[in-house]
Coordinates of C-alpha atoms and ligand atoms in Angstrom, one line a residue:
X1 CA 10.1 -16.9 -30.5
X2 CA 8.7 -19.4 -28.1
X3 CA 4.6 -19.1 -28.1
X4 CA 3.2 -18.0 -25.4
X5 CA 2.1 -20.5 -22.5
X6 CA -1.9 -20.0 -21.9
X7 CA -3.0 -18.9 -18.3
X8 CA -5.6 -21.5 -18.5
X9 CA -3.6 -24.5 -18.7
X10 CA -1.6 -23.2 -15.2
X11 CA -5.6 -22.8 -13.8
X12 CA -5.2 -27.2 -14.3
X13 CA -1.9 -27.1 -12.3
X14 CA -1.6 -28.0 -8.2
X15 CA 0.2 -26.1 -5.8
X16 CA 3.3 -28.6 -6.4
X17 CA 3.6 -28.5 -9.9
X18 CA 3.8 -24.9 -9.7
X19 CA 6.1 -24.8 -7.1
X20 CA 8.6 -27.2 -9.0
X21 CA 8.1 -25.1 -12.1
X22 CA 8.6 -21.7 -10.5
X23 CA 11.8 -22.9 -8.8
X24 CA 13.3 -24.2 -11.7
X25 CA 12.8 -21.0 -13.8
X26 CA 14.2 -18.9 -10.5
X27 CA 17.3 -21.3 -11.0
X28 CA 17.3 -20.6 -14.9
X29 CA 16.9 -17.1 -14.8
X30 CA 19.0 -16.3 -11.9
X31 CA 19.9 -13.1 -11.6
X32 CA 18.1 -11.9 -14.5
X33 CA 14.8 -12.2 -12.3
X34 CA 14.0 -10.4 -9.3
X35 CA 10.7 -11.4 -7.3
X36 CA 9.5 -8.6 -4.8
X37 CA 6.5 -9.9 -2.4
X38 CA 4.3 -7.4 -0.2
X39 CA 3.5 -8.8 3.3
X40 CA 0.3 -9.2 2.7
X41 CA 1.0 -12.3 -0.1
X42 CA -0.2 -16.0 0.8
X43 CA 2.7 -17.9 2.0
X44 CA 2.7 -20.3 -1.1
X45 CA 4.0 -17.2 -3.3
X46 CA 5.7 -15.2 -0.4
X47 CA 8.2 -17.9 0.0
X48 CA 9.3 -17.2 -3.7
X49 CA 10.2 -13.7 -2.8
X50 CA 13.7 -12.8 -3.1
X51 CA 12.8 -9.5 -1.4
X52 CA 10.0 -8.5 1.2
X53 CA 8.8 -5.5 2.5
X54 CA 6.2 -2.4 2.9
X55 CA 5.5 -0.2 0.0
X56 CA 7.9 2.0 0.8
X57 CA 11.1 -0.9 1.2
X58 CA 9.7 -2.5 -1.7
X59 CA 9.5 0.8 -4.5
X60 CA 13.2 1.3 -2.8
X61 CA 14.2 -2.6 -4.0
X62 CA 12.6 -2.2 -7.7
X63 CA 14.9 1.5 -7.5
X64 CA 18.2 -0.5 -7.2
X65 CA 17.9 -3.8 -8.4
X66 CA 19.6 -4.6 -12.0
X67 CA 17.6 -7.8 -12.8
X68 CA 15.9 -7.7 -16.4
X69 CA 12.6 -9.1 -15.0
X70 CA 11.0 -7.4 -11.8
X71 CA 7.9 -10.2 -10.9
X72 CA 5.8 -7.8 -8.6
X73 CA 3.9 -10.3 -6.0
X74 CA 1.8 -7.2 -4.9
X75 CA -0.9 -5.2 -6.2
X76 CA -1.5 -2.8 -9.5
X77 CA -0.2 0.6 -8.1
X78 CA 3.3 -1.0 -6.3
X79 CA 4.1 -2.4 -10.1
X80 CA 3.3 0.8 -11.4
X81 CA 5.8 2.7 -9.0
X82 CA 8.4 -0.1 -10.0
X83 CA 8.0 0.7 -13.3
X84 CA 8.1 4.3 -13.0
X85 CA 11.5 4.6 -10.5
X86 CA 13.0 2.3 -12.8
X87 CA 12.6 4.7 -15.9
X88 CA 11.1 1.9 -17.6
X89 CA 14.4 0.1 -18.3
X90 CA 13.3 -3.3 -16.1
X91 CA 10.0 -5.7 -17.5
X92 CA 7.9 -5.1 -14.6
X93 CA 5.3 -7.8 -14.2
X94 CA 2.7 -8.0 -12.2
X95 CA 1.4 -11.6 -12.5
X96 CA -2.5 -11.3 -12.3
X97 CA -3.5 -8.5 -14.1
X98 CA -6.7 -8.4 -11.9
X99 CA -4.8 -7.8 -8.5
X100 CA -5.8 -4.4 -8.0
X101 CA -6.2 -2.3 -4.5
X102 CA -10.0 -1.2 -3.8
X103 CA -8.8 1.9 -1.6
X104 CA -6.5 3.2 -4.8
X105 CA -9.6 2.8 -7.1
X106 CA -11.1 5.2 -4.9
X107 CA -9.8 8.3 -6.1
X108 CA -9.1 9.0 -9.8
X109 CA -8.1 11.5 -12.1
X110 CA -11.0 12.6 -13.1
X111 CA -12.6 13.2 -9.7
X112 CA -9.4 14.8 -8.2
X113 CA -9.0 17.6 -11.0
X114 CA -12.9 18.1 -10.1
X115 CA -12.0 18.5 -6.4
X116 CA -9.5 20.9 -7.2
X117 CA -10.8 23.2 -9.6
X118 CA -14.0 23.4 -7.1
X119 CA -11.7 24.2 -4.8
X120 CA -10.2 26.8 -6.8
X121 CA -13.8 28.2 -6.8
X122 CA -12.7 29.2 -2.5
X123 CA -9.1 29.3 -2.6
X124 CA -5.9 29.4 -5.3
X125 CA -4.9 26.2 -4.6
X126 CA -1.8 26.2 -6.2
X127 CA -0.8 28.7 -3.9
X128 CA -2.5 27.0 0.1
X129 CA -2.9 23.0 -0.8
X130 CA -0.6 21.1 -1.1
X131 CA -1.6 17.9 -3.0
X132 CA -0.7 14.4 -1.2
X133 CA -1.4 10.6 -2.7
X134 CA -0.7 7.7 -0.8
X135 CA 1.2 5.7 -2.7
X136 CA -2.1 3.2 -3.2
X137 CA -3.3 5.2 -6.2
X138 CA -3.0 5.2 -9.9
X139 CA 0.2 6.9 -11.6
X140 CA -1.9 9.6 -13.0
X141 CA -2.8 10.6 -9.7
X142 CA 1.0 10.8 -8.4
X143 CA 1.2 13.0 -11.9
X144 CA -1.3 15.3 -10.5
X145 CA 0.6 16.0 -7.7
X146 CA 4.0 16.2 -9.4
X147 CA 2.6 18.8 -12.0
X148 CA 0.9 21.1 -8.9
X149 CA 4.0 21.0 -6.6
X150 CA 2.7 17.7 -4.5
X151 CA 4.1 14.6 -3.4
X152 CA 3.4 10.7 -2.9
X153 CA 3.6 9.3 0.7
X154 CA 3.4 5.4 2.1
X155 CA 2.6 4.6 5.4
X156 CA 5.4 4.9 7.0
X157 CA 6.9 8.0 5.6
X158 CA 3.6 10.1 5.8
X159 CA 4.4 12.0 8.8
X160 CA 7.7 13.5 7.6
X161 CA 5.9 13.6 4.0
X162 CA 3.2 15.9 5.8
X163 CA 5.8 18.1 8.1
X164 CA 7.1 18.9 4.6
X165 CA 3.9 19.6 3.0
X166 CA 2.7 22.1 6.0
X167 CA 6.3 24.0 5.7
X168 CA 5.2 24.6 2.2
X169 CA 1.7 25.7 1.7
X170 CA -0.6 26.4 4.7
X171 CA -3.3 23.4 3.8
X172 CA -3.0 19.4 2.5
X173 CA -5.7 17.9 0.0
X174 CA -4.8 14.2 1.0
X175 CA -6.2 11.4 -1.0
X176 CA -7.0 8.6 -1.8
X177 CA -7.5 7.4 2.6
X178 CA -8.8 9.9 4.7
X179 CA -7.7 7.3 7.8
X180 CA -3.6 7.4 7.1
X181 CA -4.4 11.5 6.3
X182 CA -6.1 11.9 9.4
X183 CA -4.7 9.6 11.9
X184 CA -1.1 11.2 10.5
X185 CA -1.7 14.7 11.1
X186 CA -3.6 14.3 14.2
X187 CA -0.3 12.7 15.7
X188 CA 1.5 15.8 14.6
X189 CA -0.8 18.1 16.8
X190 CA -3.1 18.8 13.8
X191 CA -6.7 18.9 15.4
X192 CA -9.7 17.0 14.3
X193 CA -11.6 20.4 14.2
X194 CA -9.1 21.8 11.3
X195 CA -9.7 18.3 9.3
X196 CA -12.6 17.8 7.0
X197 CA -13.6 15.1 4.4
X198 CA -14.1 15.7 0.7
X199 CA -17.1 13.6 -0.2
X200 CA -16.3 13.1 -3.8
X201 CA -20.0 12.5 -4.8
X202 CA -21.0 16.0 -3.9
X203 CA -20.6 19.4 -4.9
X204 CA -17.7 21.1 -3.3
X205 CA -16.9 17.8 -1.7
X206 CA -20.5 18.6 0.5
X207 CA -18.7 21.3 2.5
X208 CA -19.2 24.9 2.7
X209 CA -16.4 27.4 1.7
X210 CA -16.0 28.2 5.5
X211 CA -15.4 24.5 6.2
X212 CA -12.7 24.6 3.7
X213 CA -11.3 27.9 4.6
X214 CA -11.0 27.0 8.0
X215 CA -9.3 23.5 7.4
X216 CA -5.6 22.7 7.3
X217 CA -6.7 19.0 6.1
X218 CA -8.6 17.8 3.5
X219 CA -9.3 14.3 3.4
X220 CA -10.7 12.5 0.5
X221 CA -13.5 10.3 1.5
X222 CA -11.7 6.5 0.8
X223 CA -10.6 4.0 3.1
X224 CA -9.1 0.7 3.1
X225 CA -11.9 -2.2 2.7
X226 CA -9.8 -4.5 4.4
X227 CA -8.8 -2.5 7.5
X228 CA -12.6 -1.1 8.0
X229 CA -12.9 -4.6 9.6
X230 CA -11.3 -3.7 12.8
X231 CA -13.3 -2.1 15.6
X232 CA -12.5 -0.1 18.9
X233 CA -14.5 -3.2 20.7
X234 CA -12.2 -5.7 19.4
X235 CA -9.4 -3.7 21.2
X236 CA -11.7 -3.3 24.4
X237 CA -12.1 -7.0 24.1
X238 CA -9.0 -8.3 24.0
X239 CA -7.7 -5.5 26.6
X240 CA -10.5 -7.4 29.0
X241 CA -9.0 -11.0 28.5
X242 CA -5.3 -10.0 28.6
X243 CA -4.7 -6.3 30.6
X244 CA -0.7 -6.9 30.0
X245 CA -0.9 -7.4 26.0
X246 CA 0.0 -4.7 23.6
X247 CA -2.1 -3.7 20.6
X248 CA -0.1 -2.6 17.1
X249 CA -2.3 -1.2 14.1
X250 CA -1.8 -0.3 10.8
X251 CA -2.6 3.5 10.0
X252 CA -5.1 2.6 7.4
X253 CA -7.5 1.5 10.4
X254 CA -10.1 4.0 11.8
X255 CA -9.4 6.8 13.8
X256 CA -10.6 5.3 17.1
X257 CA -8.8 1.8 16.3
X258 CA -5.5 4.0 16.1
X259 CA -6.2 5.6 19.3
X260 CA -6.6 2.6 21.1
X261 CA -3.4 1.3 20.0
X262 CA -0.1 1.2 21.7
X263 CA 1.2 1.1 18.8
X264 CA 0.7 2.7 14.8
X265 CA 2.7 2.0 11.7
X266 CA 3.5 0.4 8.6
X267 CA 3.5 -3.3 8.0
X268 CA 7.2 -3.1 7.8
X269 CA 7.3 -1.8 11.5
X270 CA 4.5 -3.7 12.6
X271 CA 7.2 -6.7 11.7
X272 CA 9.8 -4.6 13.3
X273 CA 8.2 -4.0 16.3
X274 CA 6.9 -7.0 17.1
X275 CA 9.8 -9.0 16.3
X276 CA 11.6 -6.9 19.0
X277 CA 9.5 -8.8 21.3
X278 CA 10.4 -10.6 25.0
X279 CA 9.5 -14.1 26.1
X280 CA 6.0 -14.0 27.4
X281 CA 4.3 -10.5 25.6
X282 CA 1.4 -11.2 24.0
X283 CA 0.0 -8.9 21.2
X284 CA -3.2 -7.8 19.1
X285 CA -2.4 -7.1 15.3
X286 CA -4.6 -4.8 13.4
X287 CA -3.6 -5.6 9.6
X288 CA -4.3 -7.9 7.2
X289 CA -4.1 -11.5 7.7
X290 CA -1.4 -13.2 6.1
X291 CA 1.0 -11.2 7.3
X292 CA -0.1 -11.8 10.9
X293 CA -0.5 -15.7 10.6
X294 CA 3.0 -15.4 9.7
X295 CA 4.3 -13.6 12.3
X296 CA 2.5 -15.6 14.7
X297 CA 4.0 -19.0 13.8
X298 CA 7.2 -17.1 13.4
X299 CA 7.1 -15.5 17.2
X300 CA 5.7 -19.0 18.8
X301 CA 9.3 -20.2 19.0
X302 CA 10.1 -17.4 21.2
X303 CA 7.2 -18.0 23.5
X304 CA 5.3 -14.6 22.2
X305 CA 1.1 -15.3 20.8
X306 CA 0.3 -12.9 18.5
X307 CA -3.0 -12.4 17.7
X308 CA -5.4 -11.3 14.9
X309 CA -7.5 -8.3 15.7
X310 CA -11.2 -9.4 14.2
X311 CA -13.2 -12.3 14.7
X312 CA -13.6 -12.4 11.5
X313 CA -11.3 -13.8 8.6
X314 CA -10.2 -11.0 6.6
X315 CA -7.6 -11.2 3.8
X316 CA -7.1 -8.5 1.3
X317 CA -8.6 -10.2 -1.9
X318 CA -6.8 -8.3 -4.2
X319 CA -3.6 -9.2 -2.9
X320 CA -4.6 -13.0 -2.4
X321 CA -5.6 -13.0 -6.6
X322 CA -2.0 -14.0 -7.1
X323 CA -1.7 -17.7 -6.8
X324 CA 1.3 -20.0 -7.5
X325 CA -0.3 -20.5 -10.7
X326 CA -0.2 -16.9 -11.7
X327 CA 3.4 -16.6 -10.7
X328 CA 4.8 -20.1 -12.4
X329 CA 2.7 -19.2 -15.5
X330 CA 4.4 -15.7 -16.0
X331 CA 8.1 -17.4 -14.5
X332 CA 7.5 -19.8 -17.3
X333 CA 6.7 -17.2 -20.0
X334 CA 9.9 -15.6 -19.5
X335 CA 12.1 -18.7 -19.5
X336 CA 10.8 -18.8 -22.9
X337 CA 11.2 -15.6 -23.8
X338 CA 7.7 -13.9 -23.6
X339 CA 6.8 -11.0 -21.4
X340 CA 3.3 -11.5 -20.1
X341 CA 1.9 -9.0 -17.8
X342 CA 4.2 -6.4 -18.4
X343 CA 3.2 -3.3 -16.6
X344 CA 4.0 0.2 -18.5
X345 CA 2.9 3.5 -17.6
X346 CA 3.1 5.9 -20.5
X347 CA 6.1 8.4 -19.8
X348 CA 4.0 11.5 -20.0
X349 CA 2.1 10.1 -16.9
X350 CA 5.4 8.6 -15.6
X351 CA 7.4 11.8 -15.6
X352 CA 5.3 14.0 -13.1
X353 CA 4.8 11.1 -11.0
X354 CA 8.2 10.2 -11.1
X355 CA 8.9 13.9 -9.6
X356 CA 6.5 13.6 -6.6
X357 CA 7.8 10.0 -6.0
X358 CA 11.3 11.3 -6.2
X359 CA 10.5 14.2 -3.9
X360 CA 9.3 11.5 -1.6
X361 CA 12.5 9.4 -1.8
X362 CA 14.6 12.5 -1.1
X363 CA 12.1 13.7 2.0
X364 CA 12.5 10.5 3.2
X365 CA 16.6 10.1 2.9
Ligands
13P401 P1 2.4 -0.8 3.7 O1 3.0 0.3 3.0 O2 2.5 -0.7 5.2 O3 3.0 -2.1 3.2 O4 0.9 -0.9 3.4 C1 0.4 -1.1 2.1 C2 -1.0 -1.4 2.1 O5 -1.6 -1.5 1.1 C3 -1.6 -1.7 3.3 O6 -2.9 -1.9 3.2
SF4_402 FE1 -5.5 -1.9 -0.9 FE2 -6.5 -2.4 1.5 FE3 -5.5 -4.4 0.0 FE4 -3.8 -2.6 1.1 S1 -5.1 -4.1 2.2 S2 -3.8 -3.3 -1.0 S3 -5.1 -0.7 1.0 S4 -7.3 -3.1 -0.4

């Protein structure tokens, strides 16, 4: 077998001589390869996607696809998912190792079973919370809630996730982002006064057991470091310059971003919606950048602006770790035979999480 190719002699490579080499081992492998890209990618490896979507679309694509190789342009946790729905049959790689979510490192196994044998010390959980993960976490934590009758979520499925849920058991423990818990439930009529956070650096979450008898949601304290960059002004702002332009948000943003949107979903119907667009509308985009530099270049030609939400440039870095580089250097690797990157998850984590992510599909369907 073929040595493996180093990482560092890729770092040497320009954008062009990676582009020529990652085409050229697309056209080799052919079908054997499937590339999935998140929204969020840069445009030089997004364009090497032969499928893009949400989280949700995206676990869906890794589900059905029969290529041998699944290259995962996203982050840690989506490859993890693609390797767990997949039953471990496809070489999932993710191409820089390092391309983790901040948000999903938030939460962990450790810190959850704490949660919920403090809560234990209140209520019988197993019997009035049901656990929920957003899909940004770590596999163990989707095993958690497979093994105590929970379930994963993404942003767009997390209302009928939570409808669910509440038919269920009376209360949610809903980590790891207290903003798609909260601004989820409060849509569905759930009040802010029945919704507390779990501050995961104190005892019993810093809450007394009348707070968390009294509360239908439980939100872990994390939060996207990304969409934390988007303010309520920046809404007021822009409603002052153009009174006729519409304002979309992701549902990771804050409470009081969401509220001052028109409009709150996933990046998939962020797309959708805006894309659905007449001549003249002009619109305010509350997620990450990438994906809304994209869209605006893509909406210009139908005479509709688009525009960022914060003055500030803000990219998730994570996401932006993998570079054309990356990708040709693991494309490369398996032209030649060589698996670098693979990502595995151990079946004894992947089985329970597998049953909460299948309950998802199946809530979802
Ligand atoms: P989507 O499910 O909307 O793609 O969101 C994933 C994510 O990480 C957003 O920050
Ligand atoms: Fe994680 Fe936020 Fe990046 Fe999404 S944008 S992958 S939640 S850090």
């Amino acid at each position: 077998m073929a040595a493996v190719l180093k990482m560092e002699e890729f770092n040497l490579l320009d954008d062009s001589e990676c582009e020529a080499r990652i085409a050229s081992a697309k056209r080799i492998l052919g079908e054997r390869l499937c590339i999935l890209g998140h929204h969020y990618q840069r445009d030089e490896v997004f364009r090497h996607a032969d499928f893009s979507g949400d989280s949700l679309k995206l676990s869906q694509m890794a589900a059905t696809t029969d290529a041998e190789y699944i290259v995962f342009c996203g982050v840690h946790f989506m490859a993890e998912v693609a390797d767990i729905v997949t039953h471990g049959k496809r070489q999932v790689i993710l191409p820089d190792l390092a391309a983790g979510c901040s948000m999903a490192d938030m939460a962990n196994l450790v810190k959850v079973r704490k949660c919920w044998s403090e809560l234990a010390e209140v209520l019988d959980p197993d019997q009035s919370v049901t656990p929920v993960t957003y899909i940004n976490s770590a596999a163990d934590l989707k095993g958690f809630c497979g093994s105590h009758g929970g379930i994963v979520c993404t942003s767009s499925n997390a209302r009928a996730v939570l409808e669910w849920s509440f038919a269920r058991r009376e209360k949610v423990l809903f980590f790891p982002d207290q903003h798609l818990g909260r601004n989820t439930a409060y849509a569905m009529g759930v009040g802010l006064d029945e919704m507390v956070v779990w501050d995961f650096t104190k005892p019993l979450g810093g809450l007394t057991p009348e707070q968390i008898r009294g509360a239908r949601m439980i939100l872990w304290k994390g939060f996207c470091s990304v969409h934390q960059m988007f303010q309520p002004a920046h809404i007021d702002h822009f409603r002052g310059r153009v009174p006729q332009g519409k304002v979309i948000s992701h549902p990771e943003n804050a409470f009081e971003v969401c509220q001052k949107s028109d409009f709150v979903g996933s990046t998939e119907y962020i797309l959708r919606t805006v894309r659905a667009s007449q001549p003249g509308d002009h619109w305010l985009v509350g997620t990450e950048l990438n994906l809304v530099n994209r869209l605006a270049d893509e909406m210009k030609a139908r005479d509709v602006t688009v525009e960022f939400m914060s003055p500030t440039v803000c990219m998730c870095s994570t996401m932006f770790r993998t570079d054309p580089q990356h990708l040709a250097w693991v494309l490369d690797n398996a032209v030649a035979g060589r698996t670098v990157n693979r990502i595995q998850v151990p079946e004894e984590v992947a089985e329970p999480a597998r049953a909460a992510l299948d309950l998802m599909l199946e809530v979802v369907d």
